[in-house]
Amino acid sequence: MHVVLVELVKDLLAKHKLCDHCLGRQFASLGTGIDNGFRGMILRSTVLLDAHGIIKDESDASQDGKITGARTLLTGQGGQLQPLATKLLAHLNLPLPAPDVLARAKARDTMAPWDWDGCELCGGVFSKQVQSKLVQLAREQSTGIEFKSLLVGSRFSTSVVEKEEEMRVECGLKWGEAIKSHFNRFVGSELSQALDKPVDFKNPDVVFIFAIENKDSAGVEIQINPLFIYGKYRKIARGIPQTHWPHRACGGAGCEECNYTGKQYMESVEEYISKPVLDATGGSGVRFHGAGREDIDARMLGEGRPFVIEVLCGKKRTVDYEALTAAINDFAKDKVEVSGLRPSTNEEMQDLKENAPDTTKKYKALCTLEHPIDDATLGMLKAKLEGTTLHQQTPTRVLHRRANKTRLKKVLAVSWERVENPLEIVFIIEAMGGTYIKELISSDEGRTQPSISGLAGQKIVCKELDVLEVNH
Ligand SMILES: [Zn+2]
Ligand SMILES: [Zn+2]
């Protein structure tokens, strides 16, 4: 059965002390395009007009009970502070509230929602006074943090949430929204205006999380979202892993063998790039995401390999990418070079990782031969391998850390360059991302089929490997 809205609000206000914001929130899904404070103001005014109407009908004796109810509502906690209510009370010769309360009501803008600190749900958290305190708190806490967009989150004490839930059940209210989402939207808009930064629901630079016990005890915690930087790296020295590896013997804890560094390798592409990045952004740490990776002993040449570096808790978000490029290239001199640094996103980082197997790569492999190889054999290798799908079982050299399985990888192009030593040759091989090139050459005791060694009928070993191109 549909209950007349004004009766519901009357019942609610007779039983509970609510400010306009908390009153309006109980009806949040009714009417659109207005905020809860304004919604509450309209509902309360409607009830006051209704009460006035009832009192005007005093001639009708059968209405006695109703009239008493209307008077109580006007003089009771729920109604008396609004300017409209005080005027009505004076007009009807009903008892007026204390002079200070009256003065406060008079001073109020009649068109602003009533933000009462006697509200039993929020205790006045939505009042102008508390709002400016919260804004001040957020401003202080965010000093020294650079951000272009924000979002507000909150935690309310469970007693507030439970009280509101009980009230809704008691009064049969079914249109309410959570105080948390109301607060987040309300404070988000206040803070956005005060700090002149837009609210961004998807990718905010920072999230202000308010912990609300009551209006006098509010804290704020600032969560700085990761900063993403895209670039390409070239690795011009061999023997450097892409990312930092914990020392195998001690698991990274540090031991005598690793000189208490906890590292398996003393340097990595990640570390060469991340130190200058941390200096430039004031971050607390990084996560390095490469578009695939090359072997430790392979160089990464050509245009370089795309990567996204994720900076945790970066306090400086306006980065001079040119200066950063110079700083990295100086710090990593003769080892690693970066280019094309620019801002990136979480989505681009995900893309980069997911699409890594779809890339094609071009390699240069300097190989040693058992005996010289003739042009006819090389032509046969090219004809047999180009367009062929390799069956590659996990190489023996990585079996200790990767599951044994067979991968299907396509070879796209094979060419060669002769070198001075007749027992050496350079192969230029283009293949799908993730192809094990050393095993394509050696066959890895038959674990890669077909292979250059197998087809050529001699043992050919890759001595030096360079990645020349990574293509998306
Ligand atoms: Zn309230
Ligand atoms: Zn160690």
XYZ file of C-alpha atoms in Angstrom, residues 53-253:
201
model
C -3.000 23.654 7.611
C -4.155 21.325 10.378
C -3.853 23.997 13.081
C -5.861 26.448 10.950
C -8.736 23.974 11.059
C -9.101 24.357 14.855
C -12.893 24.867 14.528
C -13.245 21.146 13.719
C -13.317 19.555 17.178
C -12.908 16.024 15.789
C -9.431 17.047 14.671
C -8.170 17.598 18.258
C -5.613 14.782 18.234
C -4.220 15.844 14.896
C -3.877 19.442 16.038
C -1.919 18.431 19.119
C 0.310 16.315 16.882
C 0.897 19.209 14.498
C 1.761 21.544 17.394
C 4.155 19.012 18.847
C 5.796 18.628 15.491
C 6.261 22.368 15.151
C 7.636 22.852 18.627
C 9.448 19.525 18.832
C 13.112 18.961 18.055
C 12.431 17.991 14.491
C 10.952 21.271 13.319
C 11.738 24.275 15.397
C 14.969 25.615 14.037
C 13.985 26.325 10.485
C 13.234 29.995 9.750
C 9.871 28.969 8.361
C 9.089 27.115 11.587
C 10.071 30.007 13.874
C 7.847 32.394 11.925
C 4.993 29.935 12.089
C 5.433 29.460 15.831
C 5.297 33.202 16.427
C 2.254 33.491 14.199
C 0.422 30.712 15.994
C 1.403 31.956 19.468
C 3.103 28.678 20.205
C 6.103 28.536 22.593
C 9.239 29.869 20.907
C 12.647 28.250 21.294
C 15.444 29.821 23.321
C 16.650 33.262 22.081
C 20.039 31.970 20.881
C 18.389 29.234 18.852
C 16.032 31.809 17.427
C 18.891 34.129 16.510
C 20.700 31.293 14.748
C 17.606 30.400 12.778
C 17.113 34.037 11.798
C 20.671 34.377 10.622
C 20.323 31.409 8.333
C 19.800 31.738 4.647
C 16.225 30.570 4.126
C 17.187 28.760 0.936
C 20.006 26.710 2.457
C 19.497 23.239 3.938
C 19.376 23.136 7.683
C 22.633 21.641 8.993
C 21.893 20.991 12.595
C 24.586 19.770 15.002
C 21.811 18.121 17.027
C 21.259 15.633 14.188
C 21.261 12.172 15.745
C 22.833 10.545 12.683
C 25.601 12.859 11.501
C 25.970 15.190 14.474
C 26.407 18.054 12.029
C 29.056 16.527 9.759
C 27.328 18.096 6.743
C 27.343 21.585 8.278
C 29.305 24.400 6.658
C 31.447 24.614 9.799
C 32.492 20.950 9.819
C 32.889 20.910 6.046
C 35.368 23.777 6.151
C 37.218 21.939 8.934
C 37.435 18.810 6.773
C 38.624 20.816 3.790
C 41.264 22.464 5.977
C 42.386 19.054 7.249
C 42.678 17.708 3.705
C 44.556 20.796 2.593
C 47.078 20.449 5.424
C 47.579 16.724 4.926
C 48.129 17.084 1.176
C 50.794 19.768 1.439
C 53.805 18.691 -0.596
C 51.835 16.177 -2.650
C 51.263 17.131 -6.242
C 48.012 15.956 -7.823
C 45.714 16.897 -10.670
C 42.567 15.011 -9.653
C 41.035 13.600 -6.505
C 38.398 11.326 -5.073
C 36.906 11.145 -1.585
C 36.323 7.973 0.390
C 35.194 7.524 3.991
C 34.788 5.208 6.935
C 31.957 5.831 9.391
C 31.689 4.257 12.798
C 29.414 1.214 12.709
C 27.135 2.740 15.350
C 26.051 5.468 12.888
C 25.389 2.952 10.135
C 23.444 0.665 12.492
C 21.390 3.524 13.907
C 20.379 4.604 10.428
C 19.512 1.035 9.460
C 17.290 0.606 12.542
C 15.577 3.917 11.865
C 14.778 2.866 8.304
C 13.250 -0.382 9.439
C 11.287 1.362 12.228
C 9.815 4.026 9.934
C 9.388 1.874 6.808
C 11.804 3.862 4.672
C 13.039 2.201 1.504
C 14.508 4.974 -0.627
C 17.667 5.798 1.312
C 21.288 5.771 0.273
C 24.317 4.957 2.430
C 25.688 7.829 4.501
C 29.106 6.953 3.088
C 28.221 7.547 -0.539
C 26.310 10.711 0.392
C 29.316 11.995 2.339
C 31.831 11.065 -0.383
C 29.875 12.904 -3.055
C 29.202 15.910 -0.808
C 32.756 16.317 0.495
C 34.198 15.437 -2.920
C 32.423 18.397 -4.438
C 33.396 20.720 -1.544
C 37.027 19.633 -1.723
C 37.155 19.790 -5.496
C 35.971 23.416 -5.351
C 38.228 24.403 -2.474
C 41.381 22.856 -3.943
C 40.420 23.596 -7.557
C 41.008 19.991 -8.668
C 38.427 17.864 -10.489
C 36.930 14.715 -8.996
C 37.988 11.688 -11.028
C 36.070 8.487 -10.285
C 38.229 6.240 -12.467
C 41.848 7.354 -12.225
C 42.247 9.908 -9.432
C 45.801 10.926 -8.556
C 44.942 10.871 -4.854
C 42.109 9.528 -2.686
C 41.269 11.344 0.558
C 39.867 8.794 2.969
C 38.070 10.399 5.906
C 37.519 8.432 9.083
C 34.445 9.873 10.777
C 33.813 9.034 14.427
C 31.759 12.169 15.053
C 31.948 15.788 13.941
C 34.749 16.560 16.407
C 36.859 13.560 15.624
C 37.610 13.226 11.940
C 40.878 12.080 10.458
C 42.005 11.924 6.892
C 44.421 9.564 5.226
C 45.739 10.223 1.751
C 46.208 7.377 -0.645
C 48.458 8.303 -3.549
C 47.682 6.275 -6.629
C 50.474 4.872 -8.782
C 52.015 6.999 -11.482
C 52.762 5.290 -14.787
C 55.581 6.186 -17.160
C 56.023 4.633 -20.597
C 59.319 4.354 -22.444
C 61.607 2.098 -24.475
C 64.905 0.758 -23.264
C 67.986 -0.433 -25.035
C 70.366 -2.723 -23.203
C 73.794 -2.201 -24.677
C 75.802 -4.388 -22.291
C 75.405 -8.143 -21.745
C 74.916 -9.857 -18.418
C 72.201 -7.571 -17.056
C 68.792 -9.036 -16.194
C 65.687 -6.968 -16.919
C 64.410 -7.005 -13.370
C 66.037 -7.345 -10.006
C 66.415 -11.022 -8.932
C 66.620 -12.120 -5.335
C 69.774 -14.119 -4.570
C 68.882 -17.773 -5.140
C 70.841 -19.070 -2.149
C 69.284 -16.790 0.463
C 65.984 -15.883 -1.199
C 66.840 -12.174 -1.020
C 67.381 -12.052 2.713
